[in-house]
PDB file of C-alpha atoms in Angstrom:
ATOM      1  CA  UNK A 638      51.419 125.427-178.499  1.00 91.00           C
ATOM      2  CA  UNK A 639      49.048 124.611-181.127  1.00 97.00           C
ATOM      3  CA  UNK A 640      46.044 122.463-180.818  1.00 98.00           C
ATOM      4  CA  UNK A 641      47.781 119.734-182.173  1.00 98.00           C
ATOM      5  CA  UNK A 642      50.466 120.463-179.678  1.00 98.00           C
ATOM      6  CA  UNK A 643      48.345 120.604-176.799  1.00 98.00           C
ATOM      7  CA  UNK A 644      46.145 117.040-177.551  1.00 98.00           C
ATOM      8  CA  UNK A 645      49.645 115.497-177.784  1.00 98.00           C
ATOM      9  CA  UNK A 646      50.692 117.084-174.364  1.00 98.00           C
ATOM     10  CA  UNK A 647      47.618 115.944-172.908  1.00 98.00           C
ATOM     11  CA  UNK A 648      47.361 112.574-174.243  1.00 98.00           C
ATOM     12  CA  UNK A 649      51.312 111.440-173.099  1.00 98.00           C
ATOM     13  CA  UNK A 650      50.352 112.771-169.244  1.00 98.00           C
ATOM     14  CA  UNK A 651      46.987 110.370-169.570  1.00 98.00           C
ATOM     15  CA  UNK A 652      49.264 107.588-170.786  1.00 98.00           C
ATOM     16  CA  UNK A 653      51.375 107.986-168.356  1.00 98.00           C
ATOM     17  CA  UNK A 654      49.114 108.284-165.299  1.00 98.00           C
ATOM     18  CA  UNK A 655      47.490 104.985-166.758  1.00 98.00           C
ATOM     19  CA  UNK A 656      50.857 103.465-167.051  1.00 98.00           C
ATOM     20  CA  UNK A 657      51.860 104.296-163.163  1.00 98.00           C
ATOM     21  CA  UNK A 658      48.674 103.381-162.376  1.00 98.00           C
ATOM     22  CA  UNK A 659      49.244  99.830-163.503  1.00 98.00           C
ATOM     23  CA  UNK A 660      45.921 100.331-166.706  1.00 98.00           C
ATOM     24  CA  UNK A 661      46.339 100.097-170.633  1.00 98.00           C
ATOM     25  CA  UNK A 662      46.208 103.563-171.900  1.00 97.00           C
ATOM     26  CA  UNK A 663      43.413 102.083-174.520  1.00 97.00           C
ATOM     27  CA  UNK A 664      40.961 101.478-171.797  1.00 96.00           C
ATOM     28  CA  UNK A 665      40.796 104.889-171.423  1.00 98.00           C
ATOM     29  CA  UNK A 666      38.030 107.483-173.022  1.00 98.00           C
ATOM     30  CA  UNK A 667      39.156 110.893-173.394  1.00 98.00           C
ATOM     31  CA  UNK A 668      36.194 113.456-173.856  1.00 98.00           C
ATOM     32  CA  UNK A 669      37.467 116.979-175.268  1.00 98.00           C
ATOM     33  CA  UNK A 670      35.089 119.374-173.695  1.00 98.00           C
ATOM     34  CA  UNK A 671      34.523 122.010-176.480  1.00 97.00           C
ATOM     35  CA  UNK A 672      32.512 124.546-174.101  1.00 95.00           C
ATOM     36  CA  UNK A 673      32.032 128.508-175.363  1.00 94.00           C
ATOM     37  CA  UNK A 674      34.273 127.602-178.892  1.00 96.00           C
ATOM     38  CA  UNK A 675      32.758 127.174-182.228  1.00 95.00           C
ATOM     39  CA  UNK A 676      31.947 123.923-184.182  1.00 96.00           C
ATOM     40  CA  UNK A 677      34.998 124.863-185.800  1.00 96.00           C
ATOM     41  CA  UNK A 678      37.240 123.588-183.057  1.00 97.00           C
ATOM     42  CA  UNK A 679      35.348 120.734-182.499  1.00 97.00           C
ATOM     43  CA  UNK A 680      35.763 120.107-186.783  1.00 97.00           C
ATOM     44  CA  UNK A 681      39.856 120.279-186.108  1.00 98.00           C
ATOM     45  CA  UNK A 682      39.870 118.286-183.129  1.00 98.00           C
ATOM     46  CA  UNK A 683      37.733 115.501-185.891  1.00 98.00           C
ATOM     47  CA  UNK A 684      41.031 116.050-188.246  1.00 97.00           C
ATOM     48  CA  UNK A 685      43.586 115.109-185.329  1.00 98.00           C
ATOM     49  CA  UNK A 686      41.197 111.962-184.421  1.00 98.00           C
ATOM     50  CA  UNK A 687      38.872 112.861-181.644  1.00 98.00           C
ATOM     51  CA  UNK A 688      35.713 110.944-181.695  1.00 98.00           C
ATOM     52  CA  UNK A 689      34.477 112.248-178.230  1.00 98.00           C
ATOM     53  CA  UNK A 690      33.651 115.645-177.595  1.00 98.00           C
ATOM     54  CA  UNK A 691      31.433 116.700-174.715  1.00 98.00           C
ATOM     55  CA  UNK A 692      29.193 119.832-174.191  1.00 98.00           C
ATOM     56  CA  UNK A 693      27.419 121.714-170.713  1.00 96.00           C
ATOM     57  CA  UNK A 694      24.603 123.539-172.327  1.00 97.00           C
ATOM     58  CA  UNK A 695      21.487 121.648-174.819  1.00 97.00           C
ATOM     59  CA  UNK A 696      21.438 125.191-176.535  1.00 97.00           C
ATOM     60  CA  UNK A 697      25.262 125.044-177.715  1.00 97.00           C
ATOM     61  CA  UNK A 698      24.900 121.203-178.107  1.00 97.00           C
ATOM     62  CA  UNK A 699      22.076 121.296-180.419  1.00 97.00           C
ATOM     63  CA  UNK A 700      23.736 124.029-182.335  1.00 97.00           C
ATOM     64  CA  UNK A 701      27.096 122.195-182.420  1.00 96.00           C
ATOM     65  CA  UNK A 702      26.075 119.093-183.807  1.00 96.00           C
ATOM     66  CA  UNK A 703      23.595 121.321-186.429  1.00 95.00           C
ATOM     67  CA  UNK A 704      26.711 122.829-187.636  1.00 95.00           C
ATOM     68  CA  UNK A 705      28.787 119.794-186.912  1.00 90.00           C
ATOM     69  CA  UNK A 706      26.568 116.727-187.078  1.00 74.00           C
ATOM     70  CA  UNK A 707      27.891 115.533-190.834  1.00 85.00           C
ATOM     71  CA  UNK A 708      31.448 114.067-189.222  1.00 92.00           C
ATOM     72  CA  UNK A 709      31.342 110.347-189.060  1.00 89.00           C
ATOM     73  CA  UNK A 710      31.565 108.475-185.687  1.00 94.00           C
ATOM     74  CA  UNK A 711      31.712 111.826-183.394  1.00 97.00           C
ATOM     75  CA  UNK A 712      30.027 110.820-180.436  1.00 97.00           C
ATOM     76  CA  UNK A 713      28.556 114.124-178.484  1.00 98.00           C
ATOM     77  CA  UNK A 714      28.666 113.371-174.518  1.00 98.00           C
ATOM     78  CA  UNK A 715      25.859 115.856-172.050  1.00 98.00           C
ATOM     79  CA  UNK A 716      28.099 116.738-169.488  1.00 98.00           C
ATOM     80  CA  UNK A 717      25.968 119.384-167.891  1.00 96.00           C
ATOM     81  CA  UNK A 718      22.822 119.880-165.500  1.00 94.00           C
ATOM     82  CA  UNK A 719      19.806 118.741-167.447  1.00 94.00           C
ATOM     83  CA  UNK A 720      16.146 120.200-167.330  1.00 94.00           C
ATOM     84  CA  UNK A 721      13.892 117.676-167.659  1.00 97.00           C
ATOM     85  CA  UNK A 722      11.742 120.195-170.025  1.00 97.00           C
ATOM     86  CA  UNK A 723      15.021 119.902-172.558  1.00 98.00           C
ATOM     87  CA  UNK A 724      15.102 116.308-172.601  1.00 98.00           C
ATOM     88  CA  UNK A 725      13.802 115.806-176.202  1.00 98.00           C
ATOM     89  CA  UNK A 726      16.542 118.334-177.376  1.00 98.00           C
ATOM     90  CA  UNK A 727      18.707 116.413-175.870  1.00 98.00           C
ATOM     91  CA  UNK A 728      18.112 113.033-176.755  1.00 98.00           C
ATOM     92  CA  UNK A 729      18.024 114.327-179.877  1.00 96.00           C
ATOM     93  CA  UNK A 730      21.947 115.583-180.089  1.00 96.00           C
ATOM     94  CA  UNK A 731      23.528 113.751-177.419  1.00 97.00           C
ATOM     95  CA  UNK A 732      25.214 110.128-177.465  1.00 97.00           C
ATOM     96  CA  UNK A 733      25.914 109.728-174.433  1.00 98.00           C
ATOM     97  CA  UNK A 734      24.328 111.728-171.546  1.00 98.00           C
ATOM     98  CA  UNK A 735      26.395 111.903-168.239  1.00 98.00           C
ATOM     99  CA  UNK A 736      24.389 113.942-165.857  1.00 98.00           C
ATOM    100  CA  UNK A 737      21.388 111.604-165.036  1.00 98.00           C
ATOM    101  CA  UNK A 738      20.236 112.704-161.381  1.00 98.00           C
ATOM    102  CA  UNK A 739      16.762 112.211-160.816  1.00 98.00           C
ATOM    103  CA  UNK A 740      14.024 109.301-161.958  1.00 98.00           C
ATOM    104  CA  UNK A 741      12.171 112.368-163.266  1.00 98.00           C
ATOM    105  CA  UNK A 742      14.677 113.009-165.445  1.00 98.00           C
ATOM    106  CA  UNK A 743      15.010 109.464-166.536  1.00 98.00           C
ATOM    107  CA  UNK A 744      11.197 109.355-167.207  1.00 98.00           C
ATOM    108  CA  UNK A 745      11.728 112.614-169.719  1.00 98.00           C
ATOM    109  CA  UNK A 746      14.842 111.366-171.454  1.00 98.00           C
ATOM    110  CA  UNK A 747      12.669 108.051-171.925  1.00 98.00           C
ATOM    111  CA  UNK A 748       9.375 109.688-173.028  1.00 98.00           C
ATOM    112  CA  UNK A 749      11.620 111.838-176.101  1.00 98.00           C
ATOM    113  CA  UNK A 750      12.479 108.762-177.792  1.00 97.00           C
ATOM    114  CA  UNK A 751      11.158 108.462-181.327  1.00 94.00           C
ATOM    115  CA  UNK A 752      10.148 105.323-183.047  1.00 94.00           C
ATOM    116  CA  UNK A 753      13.078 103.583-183.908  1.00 93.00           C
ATOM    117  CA  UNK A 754      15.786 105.304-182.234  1.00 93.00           C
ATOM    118  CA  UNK A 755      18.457 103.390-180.536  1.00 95.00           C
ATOM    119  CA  UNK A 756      18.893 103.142-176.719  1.00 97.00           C
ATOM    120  CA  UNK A 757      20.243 106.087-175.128  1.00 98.00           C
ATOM    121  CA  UNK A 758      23.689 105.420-173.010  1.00 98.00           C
ATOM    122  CA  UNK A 759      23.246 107.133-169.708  1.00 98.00           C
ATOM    123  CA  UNK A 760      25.731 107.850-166.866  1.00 98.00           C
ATOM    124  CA  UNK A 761      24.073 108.590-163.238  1.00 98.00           C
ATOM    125  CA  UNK A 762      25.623 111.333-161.436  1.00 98.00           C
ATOM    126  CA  UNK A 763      26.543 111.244-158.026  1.00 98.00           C
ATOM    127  CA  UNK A 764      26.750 114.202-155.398  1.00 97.00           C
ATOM    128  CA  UNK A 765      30.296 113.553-154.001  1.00 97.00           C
ATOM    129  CA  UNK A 766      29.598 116.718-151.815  1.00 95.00           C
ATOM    130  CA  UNK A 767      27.638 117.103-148.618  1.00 90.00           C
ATOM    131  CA  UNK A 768      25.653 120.132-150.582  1.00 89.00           C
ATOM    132  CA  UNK A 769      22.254 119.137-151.504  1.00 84.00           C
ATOM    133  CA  UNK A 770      22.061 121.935-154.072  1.00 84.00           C
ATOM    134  CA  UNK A 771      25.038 120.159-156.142  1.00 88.00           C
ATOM    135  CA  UNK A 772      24.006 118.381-158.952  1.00 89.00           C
ATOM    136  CA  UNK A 773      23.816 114.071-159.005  1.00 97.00           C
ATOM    137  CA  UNK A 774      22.063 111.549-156.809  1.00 97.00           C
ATOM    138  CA  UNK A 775      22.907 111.046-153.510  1.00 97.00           C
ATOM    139  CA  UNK A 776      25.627 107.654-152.895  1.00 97.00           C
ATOM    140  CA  UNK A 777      22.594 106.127-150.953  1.00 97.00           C
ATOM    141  CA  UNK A 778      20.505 106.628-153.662  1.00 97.00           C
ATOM    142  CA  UNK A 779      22.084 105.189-156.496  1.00 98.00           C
ATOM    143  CA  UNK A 780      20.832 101.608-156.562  1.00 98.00           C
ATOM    144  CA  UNK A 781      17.403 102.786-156.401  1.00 98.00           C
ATOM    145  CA  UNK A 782      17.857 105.411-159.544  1.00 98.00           C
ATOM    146  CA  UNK A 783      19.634 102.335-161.279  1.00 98.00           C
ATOM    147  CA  UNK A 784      16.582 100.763-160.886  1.00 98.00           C
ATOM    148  CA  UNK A 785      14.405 103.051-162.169  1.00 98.00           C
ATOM    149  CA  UNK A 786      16.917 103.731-164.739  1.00 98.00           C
ATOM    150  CA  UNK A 787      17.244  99.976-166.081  1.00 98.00           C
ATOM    151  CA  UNK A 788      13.672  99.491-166.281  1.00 98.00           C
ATOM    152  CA  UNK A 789      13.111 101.981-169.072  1.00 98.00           C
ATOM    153  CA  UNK A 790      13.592 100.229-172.397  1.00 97.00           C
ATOM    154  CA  UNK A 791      14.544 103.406-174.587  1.00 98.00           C
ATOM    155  CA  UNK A 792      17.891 103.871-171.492  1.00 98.00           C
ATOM    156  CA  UNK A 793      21.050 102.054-171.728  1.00 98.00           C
ATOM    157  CA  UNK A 794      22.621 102.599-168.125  1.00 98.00           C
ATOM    158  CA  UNK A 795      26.371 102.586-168.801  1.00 98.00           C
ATOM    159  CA  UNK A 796      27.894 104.128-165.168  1.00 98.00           C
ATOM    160  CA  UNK A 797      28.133 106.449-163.277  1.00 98.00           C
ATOM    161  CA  UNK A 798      29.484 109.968-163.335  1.00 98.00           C
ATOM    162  CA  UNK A 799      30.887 112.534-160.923  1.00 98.00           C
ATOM    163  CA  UNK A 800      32.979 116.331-160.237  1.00 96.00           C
ATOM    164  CA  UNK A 801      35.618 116.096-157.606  1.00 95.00           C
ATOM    165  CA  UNK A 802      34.491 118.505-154.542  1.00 95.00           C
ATOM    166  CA  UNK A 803      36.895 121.410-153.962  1.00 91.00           C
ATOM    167  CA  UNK A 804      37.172 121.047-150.664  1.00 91.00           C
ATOM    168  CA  UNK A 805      38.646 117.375-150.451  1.00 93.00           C
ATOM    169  CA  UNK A 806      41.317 116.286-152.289  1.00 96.00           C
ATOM    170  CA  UNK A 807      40.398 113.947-155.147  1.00 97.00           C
ATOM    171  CA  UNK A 808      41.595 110.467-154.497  1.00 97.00           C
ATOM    172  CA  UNK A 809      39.095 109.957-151.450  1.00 97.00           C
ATOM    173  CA  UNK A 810      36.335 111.463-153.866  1.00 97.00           C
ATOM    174  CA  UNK A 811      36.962 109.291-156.269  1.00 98.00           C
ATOM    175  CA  UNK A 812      37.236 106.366-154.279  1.00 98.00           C
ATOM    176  CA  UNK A 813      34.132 106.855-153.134  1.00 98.00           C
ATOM    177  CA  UNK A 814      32.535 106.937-156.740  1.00 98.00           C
ATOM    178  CA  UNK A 815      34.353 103.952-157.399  1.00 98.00           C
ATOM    179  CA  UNK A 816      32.137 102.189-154.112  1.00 98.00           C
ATOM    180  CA  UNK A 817      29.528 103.792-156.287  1.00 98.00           C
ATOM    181  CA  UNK A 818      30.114 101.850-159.487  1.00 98.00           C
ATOM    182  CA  UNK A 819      30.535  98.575-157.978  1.00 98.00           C
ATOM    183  CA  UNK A 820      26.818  99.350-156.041  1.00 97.00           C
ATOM    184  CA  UNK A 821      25.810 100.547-159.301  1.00 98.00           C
ATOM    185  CA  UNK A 822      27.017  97.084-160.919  1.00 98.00           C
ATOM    186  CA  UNK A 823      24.749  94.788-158.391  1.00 97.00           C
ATOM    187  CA  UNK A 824      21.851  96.100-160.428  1.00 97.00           C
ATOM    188  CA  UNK A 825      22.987  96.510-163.952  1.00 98.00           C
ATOM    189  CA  UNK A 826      26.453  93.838-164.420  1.00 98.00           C
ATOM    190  CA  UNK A 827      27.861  95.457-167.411  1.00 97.00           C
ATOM    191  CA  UNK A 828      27.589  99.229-166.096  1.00 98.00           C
ATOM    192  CA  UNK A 829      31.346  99.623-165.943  1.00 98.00           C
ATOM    193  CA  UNK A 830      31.929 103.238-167.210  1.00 98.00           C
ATOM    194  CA  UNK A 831      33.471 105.634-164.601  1.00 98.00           C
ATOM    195  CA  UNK A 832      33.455 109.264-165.913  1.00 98.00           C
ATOM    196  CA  UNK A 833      35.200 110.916-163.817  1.00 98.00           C
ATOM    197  CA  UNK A 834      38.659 113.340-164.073  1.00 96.00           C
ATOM    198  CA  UNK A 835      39.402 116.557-165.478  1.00 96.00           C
ATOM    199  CA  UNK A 836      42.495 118.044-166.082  1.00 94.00           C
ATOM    200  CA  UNK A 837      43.903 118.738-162.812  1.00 94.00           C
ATOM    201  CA  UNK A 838      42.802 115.507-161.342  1.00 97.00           C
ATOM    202  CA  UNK A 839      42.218 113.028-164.061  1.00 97.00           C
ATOM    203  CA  UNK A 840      45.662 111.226-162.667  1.00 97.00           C
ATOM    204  CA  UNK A 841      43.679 110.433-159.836  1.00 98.00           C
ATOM    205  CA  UNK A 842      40.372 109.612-161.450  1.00 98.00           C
ATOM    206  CA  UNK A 843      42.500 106.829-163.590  1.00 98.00           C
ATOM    207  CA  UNK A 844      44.114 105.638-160.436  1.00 98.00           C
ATOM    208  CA  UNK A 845      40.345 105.118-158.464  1.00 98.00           C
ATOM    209  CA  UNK A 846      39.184 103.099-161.805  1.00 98.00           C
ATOM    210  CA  UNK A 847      37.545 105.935-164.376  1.00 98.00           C
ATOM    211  CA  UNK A 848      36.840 104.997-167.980  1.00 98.00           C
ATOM    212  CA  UNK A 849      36.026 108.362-169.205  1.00 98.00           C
ATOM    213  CA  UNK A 850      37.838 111.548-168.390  1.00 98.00           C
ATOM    214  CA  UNK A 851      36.836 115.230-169.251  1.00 98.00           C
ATOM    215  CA  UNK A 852      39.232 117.473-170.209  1.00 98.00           C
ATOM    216  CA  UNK A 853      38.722 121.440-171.634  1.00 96.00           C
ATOM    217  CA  UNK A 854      41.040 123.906-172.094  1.00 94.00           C
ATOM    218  CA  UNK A 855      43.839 122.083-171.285  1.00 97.00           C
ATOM    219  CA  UNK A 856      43.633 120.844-175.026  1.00 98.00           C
ATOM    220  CA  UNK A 857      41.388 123.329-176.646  1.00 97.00           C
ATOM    221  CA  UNK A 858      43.038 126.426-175.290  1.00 93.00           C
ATOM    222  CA  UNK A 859      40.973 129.504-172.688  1.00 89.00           C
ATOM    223  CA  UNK A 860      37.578 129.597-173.727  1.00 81.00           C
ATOM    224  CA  UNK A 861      36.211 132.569-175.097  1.00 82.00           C
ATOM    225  CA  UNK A 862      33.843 134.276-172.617  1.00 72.00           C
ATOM    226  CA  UNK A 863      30.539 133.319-174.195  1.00 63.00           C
ATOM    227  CA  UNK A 864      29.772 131.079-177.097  1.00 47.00           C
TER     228      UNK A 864
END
């Protein structure tokens, strides 16, 4: 299958999940996570209409968008753990960043803005697991972070983000980000995003309410082993 090919395949089984799930297709954000391949990929994907791409690592985000950054409307998403000592290279290539954990973090992302630059949208992400040592805020912890979060005037809070554990099945998982968002809402009204879904369990992220779903080499093809 070509890359075209594979986008297509993709794109019909999100449809269709949304469709069963009784949800417009449009409401739905698909992120094409472009992880270990070259800015070339991520320049094809722009030529078959992808807006939204997402990266794990600042280093090969920053890069990307160097090599990458002229194509109109291409929104980068931060998918992965962030440092808080990376924050201004972040800010400074991301759109969107999805991993927001820690007020800390919050405080750094904040602090890198430059005169004149527009708000930030953030995602907080929550530790579906009972592992401490997994990235994203505790469930209990999210209205306070919001808070935190929605006070800084440089951070637009958008949602909340999370991984499935692999030790659950999904649906309950997701459900329970879903309690999440609405918590997350009491503080911030218009916070609706959901990120949440990759591709073996975005049909059940659509069915527990996401907005934005992360999907890799299901469309872009194996990853090479380093990029």
């Amino acid at each position: 299958m070509t890359l075209a090919d594979r986008l297509a395949e993709v794109d019909g089984r999100i449809a269709d999940a949304a469709r069963a799930a009784g949800r417009d297709p449009s409401e739905l954000t698909r992120i094409v996570v472009t992880k270990f391949h070259p800015a070339s990929l991520v320049e094809e994907l722009y030529g078959l209409g992808v807006r939204d791409v997402g990266e794990n690592r600042q280093q090969e985000l920053s890069r990307k968008v160097g090599e990458a950054g002229e194509l109109a409307d291409l929104r980068w998403h931060f998918i992965g753990q962030a440092q808080t000592n990376k924050a201004r290279a972040i800010r400074a290539a991301a759109s969107v960043v999805h991993s927001l954990d820690r007020s800390r973090l919050a405080d750094a992302l904040h602090a890198a803005a430059e005169p004149g630059d527009s708000a930030l949208d953030v995602l907080l992400q929550v530790n579906l697991t009972d592992d401490p040592g997994r990235g994203g805020v505790d469930p209990d912890g999210v209205i306070a972070l919001a808070e935190h979060t929605a006070a800084l005037p440089s951070l637009r809070l958008r949602g909340v983000m999370a991984v499935a554990p692999l030790d659950e099945p999904p649906a309950p998982a997701f459900a329970r980000l879903r309690e999440c968002s609405d918590a997350l809402r009491s503080v911030v009204g218009d916070a609706s995003w959901i990120s949440a879904g990759m591709t073996a369990d975005f049909a059940e992220a659509i069915a527990a309410g996401a907005t934005h779903l992360r999907i890799g080499s299901a469309i872009t093809g194996p990853r090479p082993e380093r990029g």
